[in-house]
Amino acid sequence: MGEIRMKKFACKAVALGILAAGSTGAMAEDKPSIAGFSVAGNVAATTDYRFRGVTQSSNNPAIQGGFTINHESGAYLALFGSSVDFGIDGNSTETDATLGYASSFKATPNYSIGYDVGVTYYGYIGAKSNFTNPYNDKTGLNFTEFYAKLIFADSLFKGDSITTMVTYSPDYWGRTDDFWYFNLGYSAPIADTGFTGIASVGYNKLKNKDSLSIVAGGPGEDDSYIDYKFGVQYNILGVTAELAGVGTDVSTSGMTDAGKKPYDLGAVLTLSKSF
């Protein structure tokens, strides 16, 4: 079980970024529509699938993809899939489904704030019969999460964006009960170079120390942790390349270098293509 705990949770930020590209990001593009519906999709390859700072692929590469059905009203259905590796027999895939609504409201006569609310179901095929939470004897990894975001475009100067997000799950990954997540993200073009700078920080609050030891591993000294990300993006022939540093402040006291790797700061390269 210690090895499984170390490998657990890869949001996100790469995962959440990919999922957003399949949902609200895709809605910003002009797509052919029928009866107000349009479809957008994306595929990606990453050197390490991290979600909320911690690897979901055992620090190995992962293949990801998804598509979104958007309606002109702002409602959307997004599906996302990725290869994963938690060291759990029979589980090698994550499949998520999100039902949401995105729109904006006028903060002032000349400035609008975007918002996005919805619910995501995270599914892990084959995990229910091969994973049991040792603290409460519940089985499976699947969980449901509710989320709300605010997007402040052109917040400090033209082309930048501030995103705030809060999520809640009544029974988080690994059947670990209540979970709250708070995230602040920022992106901005870097002069006229074609590069975009990105950064985010998140606060993960679990029910207790036992829950954290299941979700994020470590010696189980805390019931919360911080994740962070910083990097750059560049578009090459329609492919977005992202190089980022991703890590957490999960306590790794007394662990080997290999044991620390799933949580410590690491470089992640992701190539994604939207269509």
PDB file of C-alpha atoms in Angstrom:
ATOM      1  CA  MET A   1       0.000   0.000   0.000  1.00  0.00           C
ATOM      2  CA  GLY A   2       2.891   2.415   0.629  1.00  0.00           C
ATOM      3  CA  GLU A   3       3.861   2.236  -3.051  1.00  0.00           C
ATOM      4  CA  ILE A   4       0.291   2.910  -4.138  1.00  0.00           C
ATOM      5  CA  ARG A   5       0.058   5.909  -1.824  1.00  0.00           C
ATOM      6  CA  MET A   6       3.249   7.364  -3.266  1.00  0.00           C
ATOM      7  CA  LYS A   7       1.949   7.069  -6.790  1.00  0.00           C
ATOM      8  CA  LYS A   8      -1.492   8.515  -6.262  1.00  0.00           C
ATOM      9  CA  PHE A   9      -2.566  11.884  -7.219  1.00  0.00           C
ATOM     10  CA  ALA A  10      -1.027  13.381 -10.220  1.00  0.00           C
ATOM     11  CA  CYS A  11      -5.806  18.439 -10.280  1.00  0.00           C
ATOM     12  CA  LYS A  12      -5.106  19.351 -13.015  1.00  0.00           C
ATOM     13  CA  ALA A  13      -2.289  21.076 -13.101  1.00  0.00           C
ATOM     14  CA  VAL A  14      -1.517  19.438 -16.430  1.00  0.00           C
ATOM     15  CA  ALA A  15      -4.641  17.296 -16.172  1.00  0.00           C
ATOM     16  CA  LEU A  16      -6.889  20.222 -15.394  1.00  0.00           C
ATOM     17  CA  GLY A  17      -5.271  22.209 -18.195  1.00  0.00           C
ATOM     18  CA  ILE A  18      -5.984  19.434 -20.685  1.00  0.00           C
ATOM     19  CA  LEU A  19      -9.545  19.036 -19.429  1.00  0.00           C
ATOM     20  CA  ALA A  20     -10.110  22.784 -19.637  1.00  0.00           C
ATOM     21  CA  ALA A  21      -8.835  22.738 -23.214  1.00  0.00           C
ATOM     22  CA  GLY A  22     -11.567  20.246 -23.970  1.00  0.00           C
ATOM     23  CA  SER A  23     -14.247  22.316 -22.282  1.00  0.00           C
ATOM     24  CA  THR A  24     -14.185  26.051 -21.652  1.00  0.00           C
ATOM     25  CA  GLY A  25     -11.095  26.679 -23.743  1.00  0.00           C
ATOM     26  CA  ALA A  26     -12.646  24.926 -26.705  1.00  0.00           C
ATOM     27  CA  MET A  27     -15.776  27.016 -26.406  1.00  0.00           C
ATOM     28  CA  ALA A  28     -13.792  30.136 -27.217  1.00  0.00           C
ATOM     29  CA  GLU A  29     -13.149  28.825 -30.760  1.00  0.00           C
ATOM     30  CA  ASP A  30     -15.563  29.150 -33.674  1.00  0.00           C
ATOM     31  CA  LYS A  31     -16.765  25.618 -34.461  1.00  0.00           C
ATOM     32  CA  PRO A  32     -19.388  24.454 -36.954  1.00  0.00           C
ATOM     33  CA  SER A  33     -22.663  23.964 -35.100  1.00  0.00           C
ATOM     34  CA  ILE A  34     -25.889  22.059 -35.590  1.00  0.00           C
ATOM     35  CA  ALA A  35     -28.936  23.187 -33.607  1.00  0.00           C
ATOM     36  CA  GLY A  36     -26.614  25.206 -31.395  1.00  0.00           C
ATOM     37  CA  PHE A  37     -24.254  22.293 -30.680  1.00  0.00           C
ATOM     38  CA  SER A  38     -20.585  22.075 -31.653  1.00  0.00           C
ATOM     39  CA  VAL A  39     -17.826  19.565 -30.949  1.00  0.00           C
ATOM     40  CA  ALA A  40     -14.168  20.172 -30.103  1.00  0.00           C
ATOM     41  CA  GLY A  41     -11.439  17.777 -29.092  1.00  0.00           C
ATOM     42  CA  ASN A  42      -7.774  17.401 -28.243  1.00  0.00           C
ATOM     43  CA  VAL A  43      -4.989  14.861 -27.843  1.00  0.00           C
ATOM     44  CA  ALA A  44      -1.851  15.179 -25.724  1.00  0.00           C
ATOM     45  CA  ALA A  45       1.320  13.422 -24.695  1.00  0.00           C
ATOM     46  CA  THR A  46       3.088  14.298 -21.459  1.00  0.00           C
ATOM     47  CA  THR A  47       6.321  13.128 -19.858  1.00  0.00           C
ATOM     48  CA  ASP A  48       4.625  12.872 -16.441  1.00  0.00           C
ATOM     49  CA  TYR A  49       0.884  13.063 -15.773  1.00  0.00           C
ATOM     50  CA  ARG A  50       0.612  15.183 -12.651  1.00  0.00           C
ATOM     51  CA  PHE A  51      -2.639  16.187 -11.010  1.00  0.00           C
ATOM     52  CA  ARG A  52      -2.545  18.695  -8.173  1.00  0.00           C
ATOM     53  CA  GLY A  53       1.195  18.319  -8.046  1.00  0.00           C
ATOM     54  CA  VAL A  54       1.533  14.555  -7.613  1.00  0.00           C
ATOM     55  CA  THR A  55       2.218  12.008 -10.360  1.00  0.00           C
ATOM     56  CA  GLN A  56      -0.555   9.777 -11.646  1.00  0.00           C
ATOM     57  CA  SER A  57       1.735   7.919 -14.040  1.00  0.00           C
ATOM     58  CA  SER A  58       4.525   6.842 -11.680  1.00  0.00           C
ATOM     59  CA  ASN A  59       6.677   9.669 -13.115  1.00  0.00           C
ATOM     60  CA  ASN A  60       6.409   8.074 -16.571  1.00  0.00           C
ATOM     61  CA  PRO A  61       4.903   9.404 -19.837  1.00  0.00           C
ATOM     62  CA  ALA A  62       1.144   9.338 -20.421  1.00  0.00           C
ATOM     63  CA  ILE A  63      -1.164   9.647 -23.413  1.00  0.00           C
ATOM     64  CA  GLN A  64      -4.315  11.730 -23.019  1.00  0.00           C
ATOM     65  CA  GLY A  65      -7.276  12.914 -25.049  1.00  0.00           C
ATOM     66  CA  GLY A  66     -10.813  14.154 -24.893  1.00  0.00           C
ATOM     67  CA  PHE A  67     -13.649  15.927 -26.610  1.00  0.00           C
ATOM     68  CA  THR A  68     -16.376  18.348 -25.643  1.00  0.00           C
ATOM     69  CA  ILE A  69     -19.920  18.854 -26.867  1.00  0.00           C
ATOM     70  CA  ASN A  70     -20.737  22.543 -26.439  1.00  0.00           C
ATOM     71  CA  HIS A  71     -24.106  24.272 -26.688  1.00  0.00           C
ATOM     72  CA  GLU A  72     -24.511  27.928 -27.565  1.00  0.00           C
ATOM     73  CA  SER A  73     -26.313  28.418 -24.243  1.00  0.00           C
ATOM     74  CA  GLY A  74     -23.033  27.788 -22.406  1.00  0.00           C
ATOM     75  CA  ALA A  75     -23.771  24.213 -21.340  1.00  0.00           C
ATOM     76  CA  TYR A  76     -21.204  21.556 -22.208  1.00  0.00           C
ATOM     77  CA  LEU A  77     -20.333  17.892 -21.773  1.00  0.00           C
ATOM     78  CA  ALA A  78     -16.618  17.045 -21.689  1.00  0.00           C
ATOM     79  CA  LEU A  79     -15.021  13.597 -21.738  1.00  0.00           C
ATOM     80  CA  PHE A  80     -11.363  13.004 -20.856  1.00  0.00           C
ATOM     81  CA  GLY A  81      -9.149   9.930 -20.782  1.00  0.00           C
ATOM     82  CA  SER A  82      -5.563   9.242 -19.786  1.00  0.00           C
ATOM     83  CA  SER A  83      -3.209   6.375 -19.136  1.00  0.00           C
ATOM     84  CA  VAL A  84      -2.313   6.078 -15.429  1.00  0.00           C
ATOM     85  CA  ASP A  85      -0.103   3.947 -13.195  1.00  0.00           C
ATOM     86  CA  PHE A  86      -0.872   3.697  -9.463  1.00  0.00           C
ATOM     87  CA  GLY A  87       0.647   0.254  -9.055  1.00  0.00           C
ATOM     88  CA  ILE A  88      -2.879  -1.210  -8.815  1.00  0.00           C
ATOM     89  CA  ASP A  89      -3.505  -4.444 -10.741  1.00  0.00           C
ATOM     90  CA  GLY A  90      -6.168  -4.146 -13.427  1.00  0.00           C
ATOM     91  CA  ASN A  91      -6.150  -0.329 -13.557  1.00  0.00           C
ATOM     92  CA  SER A  92      -4.284   1.565 -16.269  1.00  0.00           C
ATOM     93  CA  THR A  93      -6.868   4.105 -17.410  1.00  0.00           C
ATOM     94  CA  GLU A  94      -8.614   7.183 -16.070  1.00  0.00           C
ATOM     95  CA  THR A  95     -11.901   8.183 -17.724  1.00  0.00           C
ATOM     96  CA  ASP A  96     -13.655  11.398 -16.661  1.00  0.00           C
ATOM     97  CA  ALA A  97     -16.954  13.014 -17.580  1.00  0.00           C
ATOM     98  CA  THR A  98     -17.805  16.658 -16.876  1.00  0.00           C
ATOM     99  CA  LEU A  99     -21.176  18.381 -17.149  1.00  0.00           C
ATOM    100  CA  GLY A 100     -20.849  22.146 -16.849  1.00  0.00           C
ATOM    101  CA  TYR A 101     -22.021  25.610 -17.743  1.00  0.00           C
ATOM    102  CA  ALA A 102     -19.758  28.519 -18.731  1.00  0.00           C
ATOM    103  CA  SER A 103     -20.696  32.122 -19.376  1.00  0.00           C
ATOM    104  CA  SER A 104     -19.842  35.641 -18.160  1.00  0.00           C
ATOM    105  CA  PHE A 105     -21.370  38.572 -16.362  1.00  0.00           C
ATOM    106  CA  LYS A 106     -20.788  42.328 -16.444  1.00  0.00           C
ATOM    107  CA  ALA A 107     -18.699  43.524 -13.506  1.00  0.00           C
ATOM    108  CA  THR A 108     -18.675  47.040 -14.945  1.00  0.00           C
ATOM    109  CA  PRO A 109     -20.154  48.446 -18.150  1.00  0.00           C
ATOM    110  CA  ASN A 110     -16.830  47.778 -19.891  1.00  0.00           C
ATOM    111  CA  TYR A 111     -15.556  44.614 -18.193  1.00  0.00           C
ATOM    112  CA  SER A 112     -16.939  41.080 -18.021  1.00  0.00           C
ATOM    113  CA  ILE A 113     -15.898  38.241 -15.719  1.00  0.00           C
ATOM    114  CA  GLY A 114     -16.152  34.684 -16.947  1.00  0.00           C
ATOM    115  CA  TYR A 115     -17.465  31.847 -14.807  1.00  0.00           C
ATOM    116  CA  ASP A 116     -17.639  28.071 -15.135  1.00  0.00           C
ATOM    117  CA  VAL A 117     -19.558  25.722 -12.816  1.00  0.00           C
ATOM    118  CA  GLY A 118     -20.249  22.026 -12.967  1.00  0.00           C
ATOM    119  CA  VAL A 119     -19.557  18.509 -11.783  1.00  0.00           C
ATOM    120  CA  THR A 120     -16.919  15.961 -12.806  1.00  0.00           C
ATOM    121  CA  TYR A 121     -16.994  12.202 -12.336  1.00  0.00           C
ATOM    122  CA  TYR A 122     -13.517  10.635 -12.186  1.00  0.00           C
ATOM    123  CA  GLY A 123     -13.508   6.960 -13.169  1.00  0.00           C
ATOM    124  CA  TYR A 124     -10.735   4.360 -12.849  1.00  0.00           C
ATOM    125  CA  ILE A 125     -11.584   1.161 -14.690  1.00  0.00           C
ATOM    126  CA  GLY A 126     -10.654  -2.016 -12.825  1.00  0.00           C
ATOM    127  CA  ALA A 127      -9.727  -0.319  -9.544  1.00  0.00           C
ATOM    128  CA  LYS A 128     -12.811  -1.172  -7.485  1.00  0.00           C
ATOM    129  CA  SER A 129     -11.937  -4.848  -7.103  1.00  0.00           C
ATOM    130  CA  ASN A 130      -8.216  -4.203  -6.522  1.00  0.00           C
ATOM    131  CA  PHE A 131      -8.057  -1.259  -4.122  1.00  0.00           C
ATOM    132  CA  THR A 132      -9.309  -1.076  -0.536  1.00  0.00           C
ATOM    133  CA  ASN A 133      -8.821   1.935   1.724  1.00  0.00           C
ATOM    134  CA  PRO A 134      -7.028   0.402   4.759  1.00  0.00           C
ATOM    135  CA  TYR A 135      -8.512   2.991   7.157  1.00  0.00           C
ATOM    136  CA  ASN A 136     -12.212   2.490   6.380  1.00  0.00           C
ATOM    137  CA  ASP A 137     -12.309  -0.701   4.231  1.00  0.00           C
ATOM    138  CA  LYS A 138     -14.128   1.081   1.389  1.00  0.00           C
ATOM    139  CA  THR A 139     -13.204  -0.072  -2.111  1.00  0.00           C
ATOM    140  CA  GLY A 140     -12.442   1.695  -5.379  1.00  0.00           C
ATOM    141  CA  LEU A 141     -10.908   4.975  -6.524  1.00  0.00           C
ATOM    142  CA  ASN A 142     -13.812   6.671  -8.345  1.00  0.00           C
ATOM    143  CA  PHE A 143     -15.130   9.978  -7.048  1.00  0.00           C
ATOM    144  CA  THR A 144     -17.363  12.928  -7.946  1.00  0.00           C
ATOM    145  CA  GLU A 145     -16.281  16.549  -7.622  1.00  0.00           C
ATOM    146  CA  PHE A 146     -18.177  19.850  -7.887  1.00  0.00           C
ATOM    147  CA  TYR A 147     -16.321  22.930  -9.130  1.00  0.00           C
ATOM    148  CA  ALA A 148     -16.694  26.667  -9.681  1.00  0.00           C
ATOM    149  CA  LYS A 149     -14.290  29.013 -11.488  1.00  0.00           C
ATOM    150  CA  LEU A 150     -13.962  32.730 -12.115  1.00  0.00           C
ATOM    151  CA  ILE A 151     -11.885  33.956 -15.080  1.00  0.00           C
ATOM    152  CA  PHE A 152     -10.547  37.516 -15.191  1.00  0.00           C
ATOM    153  CA  ALA A 153      -9.285  38.215 -18.714  1.00  0.00           C
ATOM    154  CA  ASP A 154      -7.041  41.243 -19.410  1.00  0.00           C
ATOM    155  CA  SER A 155      -6.758  41.588 -15.656  1.00  0.00           C
ATOM    156  CA  LEU A 156      -3.390  43.340 -15.339  1.00  0.00           C
ATOM    157  CA  PHE A 157      -2.629  43.980 -18.998  1.00  0.00           C
ATOM    158  CA  LYS A 158      -3.933  42.903 -22.417  1.00  0.00           C
ATOM    159  CA  GLY A 159      -3.794  39.188 -23.109  1.00  0.00           C
ATOM    160  CA  ASP A 160      -3.323  37.945 -19.546  1.00  0.00           C
ATOM    161  CA  SER A 161      -5.767  35.942 -17.427  1.00  0.00           C
ATOM    162  CA  ILE A 162      -6.341  35.208 -13.738  1.00  0.00           C
ATOM    163  CA  THR A 163      -8.352  32.095 -12.855  1.00  0.00           C
ATOM    164  CA  THR A 164      -9.664  31.236  -9.405  1.00  0.00           C
ATOM    165  CA  MET A 165     -11.213  27.857  -8.670  1.00  0.00           C
ATOM    166  CA  VAL A 166     -12.768  25.988  -5.766  1.00  0.00           C
ATOM    167  CA  THR A 167     -13.795  22.318  -5.823  1.00  0.00           C
ATOM    168  CA  TYR A 168     -15.488  20.003  -3.345  1.00  0.00           C
ATOM    169  CA  SER A 169     -15.809  16.222  -3.227  1.00  0.00           C
ATOM    170  CA  PRO A 170     -17.923  14.438  -0.579  1.00  0.00           C
ATOM    171  CA  ASP A 171     -15.808  11.279  -0.961  1.00  0.00           C
ATOM    172  CA  TYR A 172     -12.471  11.888  -2.671  1.00  0.00           C
ATOM    173  CA  TRP A 173     -10.036   9.555  -4.485  1.00  0.00           C
ATOM    174  CA  GLY A 174      -9.601   6.233  -2.702  1.00  0.00           C
ATOM    175  CA  ARG A 175     -12.819   6.786  -0.687  1.00  0.00           C
ATOM    176  CA  THR A 176     -11.103   9.341   1.574  1.00  0.00           C
ATOM    177  CA  ASP A 177     -14.205  11.382   2.536  1.00  0.00           C
ATOM    178  CA  ASP A 178     -14.495  15.187   2.357  1.00  0.00           C
ATOM    179  CA  PHE A 179     -12.047  17.146   0.212  1.00  0.00           C
ATOM    180  CA  TRP A 180     -11.684  20.832  -0.688  1.00  0.00           C
ATOM    181  CA  TYR A 181      -9.369  22.345  -3.295  1.00  0.00           C
ATOM    182  CA  PHE A 182      -8.573  26.020  -3.893  1.00  0.00           C
ATOM    183  CA  ASN A 183      -6.483  27.159  -6.856  1.00  0.00           C
ATOM    184  CA  LEU A 184      -5.188  30.451  -8.240  1.00  0.00           C
ATOM    185  CA  GLY A 185      -3.716  30.537 -11.743  1.00  0.00           C
ATOM    186  CA  TYR A 186      -2.187  33.182 -13.967  1.00  0.00           C
ATOM    187  CA  SER A 187      -1.111  33.283 -17.622  1.00  0.00           C
ATOM    188  CA  ALA A 188       0.317  36.110 -19.711  1.00  0.00           C
ATOM    189  CA  PRO A 189       2.075  36.607 -23.043  1.00  0.00           C
ATOM    190  CA  ILE A 190       5.820  37.270 -22.730  1.00  0.00           C
ATOM    191  CA  ALA A 191       6.282  40.474 -24.743  1.00  0.00           C
ATOM    192  CA  ASP A 192       6.189  39.666 -28.487  1.00  0.00           C
ATOM    193  CA  THR A 193       8.121  36.405 -28.250  1.00  0.00           C
ATOM    194  CA  GLY A 194       5.156  34.113 -28.905  1.00  0.00           C
ATOM    195  CA  PHE A 195       5.695  32.490 -25.508  1.00  0.00           C
ATOM    196  CA  THR A 196       3.063  32.492 -22.760  1.00  0.00           C
ATOM    197  CA  GLY A 197       4.079  32.355 -19.117  1.00  0.00           C
ATOM    198  CA  ILE A 198       1.935  30.252 -16.771  1.00  0.00           C
ATOM    199  CA  ALA A 199       1.835  29.811 -12.996  1.00  0.00           C
ATOM    200  CA  SER A 200      -0.555  28.371 -10.415  1.00  0.00           C
ATOM    201  CA  VAL A 201      -0.755  27.465  -6.749  1.00  0.00           C
ATOM    202  CA  GLY A 202      -3.299  25.179  -5.082  1.00  0.00           C
ATOM    203  CA  TYR A 203      -4.327  24.225  -1.557  1.00  0.00           C
ATOM    204  CA  ASN A 204      -5.539  20.656  -0.988  1.00  0.00           C
ATOM    205  CA  LYS A 205      -7.530  20.050   2.229  1.00  0.00           C
ATOM    206  CA  LEU A 206      -8.370  16.452   3.135  1.00  0.00           C
ATOM    207  CA  LYS A 207     -10.401  15.112   6.039  1.00  0.00           C
ATOM    208  CA  ASN A 208      -7.432  13.907   8.099  1.00  0.00           C
ATOM    209  CA  LYS A 209      -3.840  12.660   7.989  1.00  0.00           C
ATOM    210  CA  ASP A 210      -4.913   9.164   7.019  1.00  0.00           C
ATOM    211  CA  SER A 211      -6.733  10.535   3.969  1.00  0.00           C
ATOM    212  CA  LEU A 212      -3.674  12.497   2.880  1.00  0.00           C
ATOM    213  CA  SER A 213      -1.475   9.430   3.199  1.00  0.00           C
ATOM    214  CA  ILE A 214      -3.769   7.638   0.738  1.00  0.00           C
ATOM    215  CA  VAL A 215      -4.184  10.508  -1.727  1.00  0.00           C
ATOM    216  CA  ALA A 216      -0.722  12.062  -1.785  1.00  0.00           C
ATOM    217  CA  GLY A 217       1.503   9.691   0.179  1.00  0.00           C
ATOM    218  CA  GLY A 218       4.350  10.827   2.389  1.00  0.00           C
ATOM    219  CA  PRO A 219       4.762   9.995   6.088  1.00  0.00           C
ATOM    220  CA  GLY A 220       1.196  11.086   6.926  1.00  0.00           C
ATOM    221  CA  GLU A 221       2.106  14.108   9.061  1.00  0.00           C
ATOM    222  CA  ASP A 222      -0.512  16.557   7.732  1.00  0.00           C
ATOM    223  CA  ASP A 223      -4.092  16.745   6.502  1.00  0.00           C
ATOM    224  CA  SER A 224      -3.354  19.252   3.713  1.00  0.00           C
ATOM    225  CA  TYR A 225      -0.718  20.188   1.172  1.00  0.00           C
ATOM    226  CA  ILE A 226       0.131  22.857  -1.393  1.00  0.00           C
ATOM    227  CA  ASP A 227       0.815  22.186  -5.058  1.00  0.00           C
ATOM    228  CA  TYR A 228       2.411  24.601  -7.517  1.00  0.00           C
ATOM    229  CA  LYS A 229       3.304  24.970 -11.174  1.00  0.00           C
ATOM    230  CA  PHE A 230       5.267  27.449 -13.288  1.00  0.00           C
ATOM    231  CA  GLY A 231       6.369  27.334 -16.910  1.00  0.00           C
ATOM    232  CA  VAL A 232       5.953  28.492 -20.494  1.00  0.00           C
ATOM    233  CA  GLN A 233       3.843  27.549 -23.497  1.00  0.00           C
ATOM    234  CA  TYR A 234       4.585  27.972 -27.214  1.00  0.00           C
ATOM    235  CA  ASN A 235       2.504  27.138 -30.269  1.00  0.00           C
ATOM    236  CA  ILE A 236       4.342  25.338 -33.071  1.00  0.00           C
ATOM    237  CA  LEU A 237       2.378  24.570 -36.245  1.00  0.00           C
ATOM    238  CA  GLY A 238      -0.833  24.222 -34.267  1.00  0.00           C
ATOM    239  CA  VAL A 239       0.728  22.103 -31.512  1.00  0.00           C
ATOM    240  CA  THR A 240       1.028  23.643 -28.048  1.00  0.00           C
ATOM    241  CA  ALA A 241       4.269  22.779 -26.283  1.00  0.00           C
ATOM    242  CA  GLU A 242       4.359  23.350 -22.529  1.00  0.00           C
ATOM    243  CA  LEU A 243       7.415  23.034 -20.314  1.00  0.00           C
ATOM    244  CA  ALA A 244       6.644  23.396 -16.627  1.00  0.00           C
ATOM    245  CA  GLY A 245       8.012  22.779 -13.179  1.00  0.00           C
ATOM    246  CA  VAL A 246       5.437  20.985 -11.005  1.00  0.00           C
ATOM    247  CA  GLY A 247       5.693  20.060  -7.337  1.00  0.00           C
ATOM    248  CA  THR A 248       4.205  20.021  -3.837  1.00  0.00           C
ATOM    249  CA  ASP A 249       5.134  20.690  -0.226  1.00  0.00           C
ATOM    250  CA  VAL A 250       4.149  17.154   0.855  1.00  0.00           C
ATOM    251  CA  SER A 251       6.445  16.118   3.696  1.00  0.00           C
ATOM    252  CA  THR A 252       8.985  13.547   2.496  1.00  0.00           C
ATOM    253  CA  SER A 253      10.993  13.337   5.711  1.00  0.00           C
ATOM    254  CA  GLY A 254      12.935  10.081   5.975  1.00  0.00           C
ATOM    255  CA  MET A 255      12.111   8.948   2.437  1.00  0.00           C
ATOM    256  CA  THR A 256      14.563   7.838  -0.245  1.00  0.00           C
ATOM    257  CA  ASP A 257      15.192   9.983  -3.333  1.00  0.00           C
ATOM    258  CA  ALA A 258      13.045   7.585  -5.365  1.00  0.00           C
ATOM    259  CA  GLY A 259      10.275   7.807  -2.774  1.00  0.00           C
ATOM    260  CA  LYS A 260      10.286  11.604  -2.896  1.00  0.00           C
ATOM    261  CA  LYS A 261      10.088  11.844  -6.683  1.00  0.00           C
ATOM    262  CA  PRO A 262       6.269  11.578  -7.019  1.00  0.00           C
ATOM    263  CA  TYR A 263       5.808  14.795  -4.977  1.00  0.00           C
ATOM    264  CA  ASP A 264       8.994  16.815  -5.386  1.00  0.00           C
ATOM    265  CA  LEU A 265       9.541  19.497  -8.020  1.00  0.00           C
ATOM    266  CA  GLY A 266       9.973  17.976 -11.457  1.00  0.00           C
ATOM    267  CA  ALA A 267      10.090  19.149 -15.086  1.00  0.00           C
ATOM    268  CA  VAL A 268       7.105  18.152 -17.238  1.00  0.00           C
ATOM    269  CA  LEU A 269       6.901  18.519 -21.020  1.00  0.00           C
ATOM    270  CA  THR A 270       3.451  18.306 -22.619  1.00  0.00           C
ATOM    271  CA  LEU A 271       2.513  18.457 -26.310  1.00  0.00           C
ATOM    272  CA  SER A 272      -1.166  18.957 -27.111  1.00  0.00           C
ATOM    273  CA  LYS A 273      -3.235  19.488 -30.253  1.00  0.00           C
ATOM    274  CA  SER A 274      -6.785  20.825 -30.361  1.00  0.00           C
ATOM    275  CA  PHE A 275      -9.141  20.150 -33.243  1.00  0.00           C
TER     276      PHE A 275
END
